[in-house]
Amino acid sequence: MWRKIFQVLGLIAALLSLLPLIAVDYWWIRIFDFPHLQLTAFTLLAILLYFFTFKPKWVNDYAYISILIGCFIFQFVKFIDYTPFVKVEVNDSSEHVNEDSIIEIYTANVLQKNDSGGNLYQEIKEQKPDLIVFTETDQRWSEEIKQQIGEAYPFKIEQPQDNTYGMLVYSKLELTDIKIRFKVDPDIPSIEAKVIMRNGKPFQLFAIHPTPPMPQHNPMSTDRDKELILTAMASHNFEIPVIVLGDFNDVAWSDSTQLTKTIGKLLDLRIGRGFYNTYHAQYPLM
């Protein structure tokens, strides 16, 4: 009985790991990009469990375990770039760099229904970032954030909305060429602006929050992918440095994010450092 149970577990692990390879935009396919780490661990567990019932004389067992090991290697390779085992893509800043060339950035999805912002404001006051991008900000959040930290940030771009796609940009540095765009959906904003560093040099900011591939938001990933690619194309055309911030509703290893990175000539600070996931802080499994 245990042998059959372990076989079924292994088949489920293999199937779920291969589902994202199907080139369709349906949410029930694309959603499996997200729990990739968990599926990798599940596949490893299925491999280890099956060895308890492995029969060396059965050719089928060798084929079965080879498939599982192949799936595990495929899964591991997809996220190895986001571990300390590879070289970083964005170098650490120099200790001798001019302070006017440094910018400290903070971004947070506040979760619109969340009514406990105390820890958020405390962390911001401790970290003292130069630039902040808030997502999921409605009017209540906008007023509360302004009351808590508004005096420290003279430059603001505010687009509060009650559909979980409101966005705020707070900056200690001058913002110019400000644009609030609705690139894909008339209810989903993105913010663009030039940020003038203390040394007088500008960089282009893109703040985005496309819809996730989930039935309650969008049954397809098409709109998300379109906004990512439009942002990448805009980034590609800039000759000044570009920073893209926000909630991408995607994972680092997805084809959508990888294509965005390539087209936009963008670098990923997570490579060689870690995942820096932004899932709900109260979901330990994620």
Coordinates of N, CA, C and O in Angstrom, one line a residue, residues 38-215:
Q38 N 8.3 25.1 -3.0 CA 7.5 24.1 -2.3 C 7.4 22.8 -3.1 O 7.5 21.7 -2.6
L39 N 7.2 22.9 -4.4 CA 7.1 21.8 -5.3 C 8.4 21.1 -5.4 O 8.5 19.8 -5.5
T40 N 9.5 21.8 -5.4 CA 10.9 21.2 -5.4 C 11.1 20.4 -4.2 O 11.6 19.2 -4.2
A41 N 10.7 20.9 -3.0 CA 10.8 20.2 -1.8 C 9.9 18.9 -1.8 O 10.3 17.9 -1.3
F42 N 8.7 19.1 -2.4 CA 7.8 18.0 -2.5 C 8.4 16.8 -3.3 O 8.3 15.7 -3.0
T43 N 9.0 17.2 -4.4 CA 9.6 16.2 -5.3 C 10.8 15.5 -4.6 O 10.9 14.3 -4.7
L44 N 11.6 16.2 -3.9 CA 12.7 15.6 -3.1 C 12.1 14.7 -2.1 O 12.7 13.6 -1.9
L45 N 11.1 15.1 -1.4 CA 10.5 14.2 -0.4 C 9.9 12.9 -1.1 O 10.1 11.8 -0.5
A46 N 9.3 13.0 -2.3 CA 8.8 11.9 -3.0 C 9.9 10.9 -3.4 O 9.8 9.7 -3.3
I47 N 11.1 11.5 -3.8 CA 12.3 10.6 -4.1 C 12.7 9.9 -2.9 O 13.0 8.7 -2.9
L48 N 12.9 10.6 -1.8 CA 13.4 10.0 -0.5 C 12.5 8.9 0.0 O 12.9 7.8 0.4
L49 N 11.2 9.1 -0.1 CA 10.2 8.2 0.4 C 10.2 6.9 -0.5 O 10.1 5.8 0.1
Y50 N 10.3 7.1 -1.8 CA 10.3 5.9 -2.6 C 11.4 5.0 -2.5 O 11.3 3.8 -2.7
F51 N 12.5 5.5 -2.0 CA 13.7 4.6 -1.8 C 13.4 3.6 -0.7 O 14.0 2.5 -0.6
F52 N 12.4 3.8 0.2 CA 12.0 2.9 1.2 C 11.4 1.6 0.6 O 11.4 0.5 1.2
T53 N 10.8 1.8 -0.6 CA 10.1 0.7 -1.2 C 10.7 0.3 -2.5 O 10.2 -0.5 -3.3
F54 N 11.9 0.9 -2.8 CA 12.6 0.6 -4.1 C 13.0 -0.8 -4.2 O 13.6 -1.4 -3.3
K55 N 12.7 -1.4 -5.4 CA 13.1 -2.8 -5.6 C 14.2 -2.8 -6.7 O 13.9 -2.6 -7.9
P56 N 15.4 -3.2 -6.4 CA 16.5 -3.1 -7.3 C 16.4 -4.0 -8.6 O 16.9 -3.6 -9.6
K57 N 15.6 -5.0 -8.5 CA 15.4 -5.9 -9.7 C 14.3 -5.4 -10.6 O 14.1 -6.0 -11.7
W58 N 13.6 -4.4 -10.2 CA 12.5 -3.9 -11.1 C 12.9 -2.8 -12.0 O 13.3 -1.7 -11.5
V59 N 12.9 -3.0 -13.3 CA 13.3 -1.9 -14.2 C 12.4 -0.7 -14.1 O 12.9 0.4 -14.2
N60 N 11.1 -0.9 -13.9 CA 10.2 0.2 -13.8 C 10.6 1.1 -12.6 O 10.4 2.4 -12.7
D61 N 11.1 0.6 -11.6 CA 11.5 1.5 -10.5 C 12.7 2.4 -10.9 O 12.7 3.6 -10.5
Y62 N 13.6 1.9 -11.7 CA 14.7 2.7 -12.1 C 14.2 3.8 -13.0 O 14.6 5.0 -13.0
A63 N 13.2 3.5 -13.9 CA 12.7 4.5 -14.8 C 11.9 5.6 -14.0 O 12.0 6.8 -14.2
Y64 N 11.1 5.1 -13.0 CA 10.3 6.0 -12.2 C 11.2 6.9 -11.4 O 11.0 8.2 -11.4
I65 N 12.2 6.4 -10.7 CA 13.1 7.3 -9.9 C 13.9 8.2 -10.8 O 14.2 9.3 -10.4
S66 N 14.3 7.8 -12.0 CA 15.0 8.6 -12.9 C 14.2 9.8 -13.3 O 14.7 10.9 -13.4
I67 N 12.9 9.6 -13.6 CA 12.0 10.7 -14.0 C 11.9 11.7 -12.8 O 12.0 12.9 -13.0
L68 N 11.7 11.2 -11.6 CA 11.6 12.1 -10.5 C 12.9 12.9 -10.2 O 12.9 14.1 -10.0
I69 N 14.0 12.2 -10.4 CA 15.3 12.9 -10.2 C 15.5 14.0 -11.3 O 16.0 15.1 -11.0
G70 N 15.1 13.6 -12.5 CA 15.1 14.6 -13.6 C 14.3 15.8 -13.3 O 14.7 17.0 -13.6
C71 N 13.1 15.6 -12.8 CA 12.2 16.7 -12.4 C 12.8 17.6 -11.3 O 12.7 18.8 -11.3
F72 N 13.4 16.9 -10.3 CA 14.0 17.6 -9.2 C 15.2 18.5 -9.8 O 15.3 19.7 -9.4
I73 N 16.0 18.0 -10.7 CA 17.1 18.8 -11.2 C 16.6 19.9 -12.0 O 17.1 21.1 -11.9
F74 N 15.5 19.7 -12.8 CA 14.9 20.8 -13.6 C 14.4 21.9 -12.6 O 14.6 23.1 -12.9
Q75 N 13.8 21.5 -11.5 CA 13.2 22.5 -10.6 C 14.3 23.2 -9.9 O 14.2 24.5 -9.7
F76 N 15.4 22.5 -9.5 CA 16.5 23.2 -8.8 C 17.2 24.2 -9.6 O 17.6 25.3 -9.2
V77 N 17.4 23.8 -10.9 CA 18.2 24.7 -11.8 C 17.4 26.0 -12.0 O 18.0 27.1 -12.2
K78 N 16.1 26.0 -12.0 CA 15.3 27.2 -12.2 C 15.5 28.2 -11.1 O 15.4 29.4 -11.4
F79 N 15.8 27.8 -9.9 CA 16.0 28.8 -8.9 C 17.4 28.9 -8.3 O 17.6 29.7 -7.3
I80 N 18.3 28.2 -8.8 CA 19.7 28.2 -8.2 C 20.3 29.6 -8.4 O 21.2 30.0 -7.5
D81 N 19.9 30.4 -9.4 CA 20.4 31.7 -9.5 C 20.1 32.6 -8.3 O 20.8 33.6 -8.1
Y82 N 19.1 32.2 -7.5 CA 18.7 33.1 -6.4 C 19.2 32.5 -5.1 O 18.5 32.6 -4.0
T83 N 20.4 31.9 -5.2 CA 21.0 31.4 -4.0 C 22.5 31.9 -4.0 O 23.0 32.4 -5.0
P84 N 23.2 31.8 -2.8 CA 24.6 32.2 -2.8 C 25.5 31.4 -3.6 O 26.7 31.6 -3.6
F85 N 25.0 30.3 -4.3 CA 25.9 29.4 -5.0 C 26.4 30.0 -6.4 O 27.2 29.5 -7.0
V86 N 25.8 31.2 -6.8 CA 26.1 31.8 -8.1 C 26.6 33.2 -7.8 O 26.4 33.8 -6.7
K87 N 27.3 33.7 -8.8 CA 27.9 35.1 -8.7 C 26.7 36.1 -8.8 O 25.8 36.0 -9.5
V88 N 26.9 37.2 -8.0 CA 25.9 38.2 -8.0 C 25.9 39.0 -9.3 O 26.9 39.0 -10.0
E89 N 24.7 39.4 -9.8 CA 24.6 40.2 -11.0 C 24.7 41.7 -10.8 O 25.2 42.4 -11.6
V90 N 24.3 42.1 -9.6 CA 24.5 43.5 -9.2 C 25.5 43.5 -8.0 O 25.2 43.0 -7.0
N91 N 26.7 44.2 -8.2 CA 27.7 44.2 -7.2 C 27.3 45.0 -6.0 O 26.4 45.9 -6.1
D92 N 27.9 44.6 -4.9 CA 27.7 45.5 -3.7 C 28.3 46.9 -3.9 O 29.2 47.0 -4.7
S93 N 27.7 47.9 -3.3 CA 28.2 49.2 -3.5 C 29.5 49.4 -2.8 O 29.8 48.7 -1.8
S94 N 30.3 50.3 -3.3 CA 31.7 50.5 -2.8 C 31.6 51.2 -1.5 O 30.7 52.1 -1.3
E95 N 32.5 50.9 -0.5 CA 32.5 51.6 0.7 C 33.0 53.0 0.5 O 32.8 53.9 1.4
H96 N 33.7 53.3 -0.6 CA 34.3 54.6 -0.8 C 33.4 55.5 -1.7 O 33.9 56.5 -2.2
V97 N 32.2 55.0 -2.0 CA 31.4 55.8 -3.0 C 30.9 57.1 -2.3 O 30.7 57.2 -1.1
N98 N 30.8 58.1 -3.1 CA 30.3 59.4 -2.6 C 28.9 59.3 -2.1 O 28.0 58.7 -2.8
E99 N 28.6 59.8 -0.9 CA 27.2 59.7 -0.4 C 26.1 60.3 -1.2 O 25.0 59.8 -1.2
D100 N 26.5 61.3 -2.0 CA 25.5 61.9 -2.9 C 25.1 60.9 -4.1 O 24.1 61.2 -4.8
S101 N 25.8 59.8 -4.2 CA 25.5 58.8 -5.3 C 24.7 57.6 -4.7 O 24.5 56.7 -5.5
I102 N 24.4 57.7 -3.5 CA 23.7 56.6 -2.8 C 22.2 56.9 -2.7 O 21.8 58.1 -2.4
I103 N 21.4 55.9 -3.0 CA 19.9 56.1 -2.7 C 19.4 54.8 -2.0 O 19.8 53.7 -2.3
E104 N 18.6 55.1 -1.0 CA 18.0 53.9 -0.3 C 16.5 53.9 -0.6 O 15.8 54.9 -0.5
I105 N 16.1 52.7 -1.0 CA 14.8 52.5 -1.6 C 14.0 51.5 -0.7 O 14.6 50.5 -0.3
Y106 N 12.7 51.7 -0.6 CA 11.8 50.9 0.2 C 10.5 50.7 -0.6 O 10.0 51.6 -1.2
T107 N 10.1 49.4 -0.7 CA 8.8 49.2 -1.4 C 8.0 48.2 -0.5 O 8.5 47.3 0.1
A108 N 6.7 48.5 -0.5 CA 5.8 47.6 0.4 C 4.4 47.6 -0.2 O 3.8 48.6 -0.6
N109 N 3.9 46.3 -0.3 CA 2.5 46.1 -0.5 C 1.8 46.1 0.9 O 2.1 45.2 1.7
V110 N 1.0 47.1 1.2 CA 0.5 47.3 2.5 C -0.7 46.4 2.8 O -1.1 46.2 4.0
L111 N -1.3 45.7 1.8 CA -2.5 44.9 1.9 C -3.6 45.8 2.3 O -3.7 46.2 3.5
Q112 N -4.4 46.2 1.4 CA -5.4 47.2 1.5 C -6.3 47.0 2.8 O -6.6 48.0 3.5
K113 N -6.7 45.8 3.1 CA -7.6 45.5 4.2 C -6.9 45.5 5.5 O -7.5 45.5 6.6
N114 N -5.6 45.6 5.5 CA -4.8 45.6 6.7 C -5.0 46.9 7.5 O -4.9 48.0 6.9
D115 N -5.3 46.8 8.7 CA -5.5 48.0 9.5 C -4.5 48.2 10.6 O -4.7 49.0 11.6
S116 N -3.3 47.5 10.4 CA -2.2 47.6 11.4 C -1.0 48.1 10.7 O -0.1 47.2 10.3
G117 N -0.8 49.4 10.6 CA 0.4 49.9 9.9 C 1.5 50.3 10.8 O 2.5 50.8 10.3
G118 N 1.4 50.1 12.1 CA 2.4 50.5 13.1 C 3.8 50.0 12.8 O 4.8 50.8 12.8
N119 N 3.9 48.7 12.5 CA 5.2 48.2 12.3 C 5.8 48.7 11.0 O 7.1 48.9 10.9
L120 N 5.0 49.0 10.0 CA 5.4 49.5 8.7 C 6.1 50.9 9.0 O 7.2 51.2 8.5
Y121 N 5.3 51.8 9.7 CA 5.8 53.1 9.9 C 7.1 53.1 10.7 O 8.0 53.9 10.5
Q122 N 7.1 52.2 11.7 CA 8.3 52.1 12.6 C 9.5 51.7 11.8 O 10.6 52.3 12.0
E123 N 9.4 50.8 10.9 CA 10.5 50.3 10.1 C 11.0 51.5 9.1 O 12.2 51.7 9.0
I124 N 10.0 52.2 8.6 CA 10.4 53.3 7.7 C 11.2 54.4 8.4 O 12.2 54.9 7.9
K125 N 10.7 54.7 9.6 CA 11.4 55.7 10.4 C 12.8 55.2 10.9 O 13.7 56.1 11.0
E126 N 12.9 53.9 11.0 CA 14.3 53.4 11.4 C 15.2 53.4 10.2 O 16.4 53.7 10.3
Q127 N 14.7 52.9 9.0 CA 15.5 52.8 7.8 C 15.8 54.1 7.1 O 16.8 54.2 6.4
K128 N 14.8 55.0 7.2 CA 14.9 56.4 6.6 C 15.2 56.3 5.1 O 16.2 56.9 4.6
P129 N 14.4 55.5 4.3 CA 14.7 55.4 2.9 C 14.5 56.8 2.2 O 13.7 57.6 2.6
D130 N 15.2 56.9 1.0 CA 15.0 58.2 0.3 C 13.8 58.1 -0.6 O 13.2 59.1 -0.9
L131 N 13.4 56.9 -1.0 CA 12.3 56.7 -2.0 C 11.5 55.5 -1.5 O 12.0 54.5 -1.2
I132 N 10.1 55.7 -1.5 CA 9.2 54.6 -1.1 C 8.1 54.4 -2.2 O 7.6 55.4 -2.6
V133 N 7.8 53.2 -2.5 CA 6.7 52.9 -3.3 C 5.7 52.0 -2.5 O 6.1 50.9 -2.0
F134 N 4.5 52.5 -2.3 CA 3.5 51.8 -1.6 C 2.5 51.3 -2.6 O 2.0 52.0 -3.5
T135 N 2.1 50.0 -2.5 CA 1.0 49.5 -3.4 C -0.2 49.0 -2.5 O 0.0 48.8 -1.3
E136 N -1.3 48.8 -3.1 CA -2.6 48.5 -2.5 C -3.0 49.6 -1.5 O -3.6 49.3 -0.4
T137 N -2.9 50.8 -1.9 CA -3.2 51.9 -1.0 C -4.5 52.6 -1.4 O -4.6 53.1 -2.5
D138 N -5.5 52.5 -0.5 CA -6.8 53.3 -0.8 C -6.7 54.6 -0.1 O -5.6 55.0 0.4
Q139 N -7.8 55.4 -0.1 CA -7.8 56.7 0.5 C -7.4 56.7 2.0 O -6.7 57.5 2.5
R140 N -7.9 55.7 2.7 CA -7.6 55.6 4.1 C -6.1 55.4 4.4 O -5.5 56.1 5.2
W141 N -5.5 54.5 3.6 CA -4.0 54.3 3.7 C -3.3 55.6 3.3 O -2.3 56.0 3.9
S142 N -3.7 56.2 2.2 CA -3.1 57.5 1.8 C -3.0 58.5 2.8 O -2.0 59.2 3.1
E143 N -4.2 58.7 3.5 CA -4.2 59.7 4.6 C -3.4 59.3 5.8 O -2.7 60.2 6.4
E144 N -3.4 58.1 6.1 CA -2.6 57.6 7.3 C -1.1 57.7 7.0 O -0.4 58.1 7.9
I145 N -0.7 57.3 5.8 CA 0.7 57.4 5.5 C 1.2 58.8 5.5 O 2.3 59.1 6.0
K146 N 0.4 59.7 5.0 CA 0.8 61.1 4.9 C 0.9 61.7 6.4 O 1.8 62.4 6.7
Q147 N 0.0 61.3 7.2 CA 0.0 61.7 8.6 C 1.2 61.2 9.3 O 1.8 61.9 10.1
Q148 N 1.6 59.9 9.1 CA 2.7 59.3 9.8 C 4.1 59.7 9.3 O 5.0 60.0 10.1
I149 N 4.3 59.8 8.0 CA 5.6 60.1 7.5 C 5.7 61.2 6.5 O 6.7 61.5 5.9
G150 N 4.5 61.8 6.2 CA 4.5 62.8 5.1 C 5.4 64.0 5.2 O 6.0 64.4 4.1
E151 N 5.7 64.5 6.4 CA 6.6 65.6 6.5 C 8.0 65.3 6.1 O 8.7 66.2 5.6
A152 N 8.4 64.1 6.2 CA 9.8 63.7 5.8 C 10.0 63.5 4.3 O 11.1 63.4 3.8
Y153 N 8.9 63.5 3.6 CA 8.9 63.2 2.1 C 8.2 64.3 1.4 O 7.0 64.3 1.2
P154 N 8.9 65.4 1.0 CA 8.3 66.5 0.3 C 7.7 66.2 -1.1 O 6.8 66.9 -1.5
F155 N 8.3 65.2 -1.7 CA 7.8 64.9 -3.1 C 6.9 63.7 -3.1 O 7.4 62.6 -2.6
K156 N 5.7 63.8 -3.6 CA 4.8 62.7 -3.6 C 4.0 62.6 -4.9 O 3.7 63.6 -5.6
I157 N 3.7 61.3 -5.2 CA 2.8 61.0 -6.3 C 1.8 60.1 -5.7 O 2.1 59.0 -5.2
E158 N 0.5 60.5 -5.8 CA -0.5 59.8 -5.1 C -1.6 59.4 -6.1 O -2.2 60.2 -6.8
Q159 N -1.9 58.1 -6.1 CA -3.0 57.5 -6.9 C -3.8 56.5 -6.0 O -3.7 55.3 -6.3
P160 N -4.4 57.0 -4.9 CA -5.2 56.0 -4.1 C -6.4 55.5 -4.8 O -7.1 56.2 -5.5
Q161 N -6.7 54.2 -4.6 CA -7.8 53.5 -5.3 C -8.4 52.5 -4.3 O -7.6 51.9 -3.5
D162 N -9.6 52.2 -4.4 CA -10.2 51.2 -3.5 C -10.4 49.8 -4.1 O -11.1 49.0 -3.6
N163 N -9.7 49.6 -5.2 CA -9.7 48.3 -5.8 C -8.5 47.4 -5.6 O -8.2 46.5 -6.4
T164 N -7.7 47.7 -4.6 CA -6.4 47.1 -4.2 C -5.3 47.4 -5.2 O -4.2 46.8 -5.1
Y165 N -5.5 48.4 -6.1 CA -4.4 48.8 -7.0 C -4.0 50.2 -6.9 O -3.4 50.8 -7.8
G166 N -4.3 50.8 -5.8 CA -3.8 52.2 -5.5 C -2.3 52.2 -5.3 O -1.7 51.2 -4.9
M167 N -1.7 53.3 -5.6 CA -0.2 53.4 -5.6 C 0.2 54.8 -5.1 O -0.3 55.8 -5.5
L168 N 1.2 54.8 -4.3 CA 1.8 56.0 -3.8 C 3.3 56.0 -4.0 O 3.9 54.9 -3.7
V169 N 3.9 57.1 -4.3 CA 5.4 57.2 -4.4 C 5.7 58.4 -3.5 O 5.2 59.5 -3.6
Y170 N 6.6 58.1 -2.5 CA 7.1 59.2 -1.5 C 8.6 59.3 -1.7 O 9.3 58.3 -1.8
S171 N 9.1 60.5 -1.8 CA 10.5 60.7 -2.1 C 11.0 61.9 -1.4 O 10.4 63.0 -1.3
K172 N 12.3 61.8 -0.9 CA 13.0 62.9 -0.4 C 13.8 63.6 -1.5 O 14.2 64.8 -1.3
L173 N 13.9 63.0 -2.6 CA 14.6 63.5 -3.8 C 13.6 64.1 -4.8 O 12.4 63.6 -4.9
E174 N 14.0 65.0 -5.5 CA 13.1 65.7 -6.5 C 12.6 64.7 -7.5 O 13.3 63.9 -8.1
L175 N 11.3 64.8 -7.8 CA 10.7 64.0 -8.9 C 10.2 64.9 -10.0 O 9.6 66.0 -9.8
T176 N 10.6 64.6 -11.3 CA 10.2 65.4 -12.4 C 9.5 64.4 -13.5 O 9.6 63.2 -13.4
D177 N 9.0 65.0 -14.5 CA 8.4 64.3 -15.6 C 7.4 63.2 -15.1 O 7.5 62.0 -15.5
I178 N 6.6 63.6 -14.2 CA 5.7 62.6 -13.5 C 4.5 62.2 -14.4 O 3.9 63.1 -15.1
K179 N 4.3 60.9 -14.5 CA 3.2 60.4 -15.3 C 2.5 59.3 -14.6 O 3.1 58.4 -14.1
I180 N 1.2 59.4 -14.5 CA 0.4 58.2 -14.0 C -0.3 57.6 -15.2 O -1.1 58.3 -15.9
R181 N 0.0 56.4 -15.5 CA -0.5 55.8 -16.7 C -1.4 54.6 -16.4 O -1.3 54.0 -15.3
F182 N -2.3 54.3 -17.3 CA -3.1 53.1 -17.2 C -2.8 52.3 -18.5 O -3.6 52.4 -19.5
K183 N -1.8 51.6 -18.5 CA -1.2 51.0 -19.7 C -2.1 49.9 -20.3 O -2.2 49.7 -21.5
V184 N -2.6 49.0 -19.5 CA -3.3 47.9 -19.9 C -4.8 47.9 -19.5 O -5.7 47.5 -20.3
D185 N -5.1 48.3 -18.3 CA -6.5 48.3 -17.8 C -6.8 49.7 -17.3 O -6.0 50.3 -16.6
P186 N -8.0 50.2 -17.5 CA -8.3 51.6 -17.1 C -8.4 51.7 -15.6 O -8.5 52.8 -15.0
D187 N -8.4 50.6 -14.9 CA -8.4 50.6 -13.4 C -7.1 50.3 -12.7 O -7.0 50.2 -11.5
I188 N -6.1 50.0 -13.5 CA -4.8 49.6 -13.0 C -3.7 50.6 -13.3 O -3.2 50.6 -14.4
P189 N -3.3 51.4 -12.3 CA -2.3 52.5 -12.6 C -0.9 52.0 -12.5 O -0.6 51.0 -11.9
S190 N 0.0 52.7 -13.2 CA 1.4 52.6 -13.0 C 1.9 54.0 -13.0 O 1.3 55.0 -13.5
I191 N 3.1 54.2 -12.3 CA 3.6 55.6 -12.1 C 5.0 55.6 -12.7 O 5.8 54.7 -12.6
E192 N 5.3 56.7 -13.5 CA 6.6 56.9 -14.0 C 7.1 58.3 -13.6 O 6.3 59.3 -13.5
A193 N 8.4 58.4 -13.3 CA 9.0 59.7 -12.9 C 10.5 59.6 -13.0 O 11.1 58.6 -12.9
K194 N 11.1 60.8 -13.3 CA 12.5 60.9 -13.1 C 12.9 61.3 -11.7 O 12.3 62.2 -11.2
V195 N 13.8 60.7 -11.1 CA 14.3 60.9 -9.8 C 15.7 61.6 -9.9 O 16.6 61.0 -10.5
I196 N 15.8 62.8 -9.3 CA 17.1 63.5 -9.3 C 17.9 63.2 -8.1 O 17.5 63.5 -7.0
M197 N 19.0 62.5 -8.3 CA 19.8 62.1 -7.2 C 20.5 63.4 -6.5 O 20.5 64.5 -7.1
R198 N 21.1 63.2 -5.4 CA 21.7 64.3 -4.7 C 22.9 64.8 -5.5 O 23.3 66.0 -5.3
N199 N 23.5 64.0 -6.3 CA 24.6 64.4 -7.2 C 24.2 65.1 -8.5 O 25.0 65.4 -9.3
G200 N 22.8 65.2 -8.6 CA 22.3 65.9 -9.8 C 22.0 65.0 -10.9 O 21.3 65.4 -11.9
K201 N 22.4 63.7 -10.8 CA 22.1 62.8 -11.9 C 20.7 62.2 -11.8 O 20.3 61.8 -10.7
P202 N 20.0 62.0 -12.9 CA 18.7 61.4 -12.8 C 18.7 59.9 -13.1 O 19.6 59.4 -13.7
F203 N 17.6 59.2 -12.6 CA 17.3 57.9 -13.1 C 15.8 57.8 -13.3 O 15.0 58.6 -12.7
Q204 N 15.4 56.9 -14.1 CA 14.0 56.7 -14.4 C 13.4 55.7 -13.5 O 13.9 54.6 -13.4
L205 N 12.2 56.0 -12.9 CA 11.5 55.1 -12.0 C 10.2 54.6 -12.7 O 9.5 55.4 -13.3
F206 N 10.0 53.3 -12.7 CA 8.8 52.7 -13.1 C 8.2 52.0 -11.9 O 8.9 51.1 -11.4
A207 N 7.0 52.4 -11.4 CA 6.4 51.7 -10.3 C 5.1 51.0 -10.9 O 4.3 51.7 -11.5
I208 N 5.1 49.7 -10.7 CA 4.0 48.9 -11.4 C 3.4 48.0 -10.4 O 4.0 47.6 -9.4
H209 N 2.1 47.6 -10.7 CA 1.4 46.6 -9.9 C 0.3 45.9 -10.8 O -0.8 46.2 -10.7
P210 N 0.8 45.1 -11.7 CA -0.2 44.4 -12.6 C -1.0 43.4 -11.9 O -0.7 42.9 -10.7
T211 N -2.1 42.9 -12.5 CA -3.0 42.0 -11.8 C -2.3 40.6 -11.8 O -1.7 40.2 -12.8
P212 N -2.6 39.8 -10.8 CA -2.1 38.4 -10.7 C -3.0 37.5 -11.5 O -4.1 37.7 -11.7
P213 N -2.4 36.3 -11.9 CA -3.2 35.3 -12.5 C -4.0 34.5 -11.5 O -3.6 33.4 -11.2
M214 N -5.1 35.1 -11.0 CA -6.0 34.4 -10.1 C -7.4 34.7 -10.4 O -7.7 35.8 -10.9
P215 N -8.3 33.8 -10.2 CA -9.7 34.0 -10.7 C -10.4 35.2 -10.2 O -11.2 35.8 -10.9

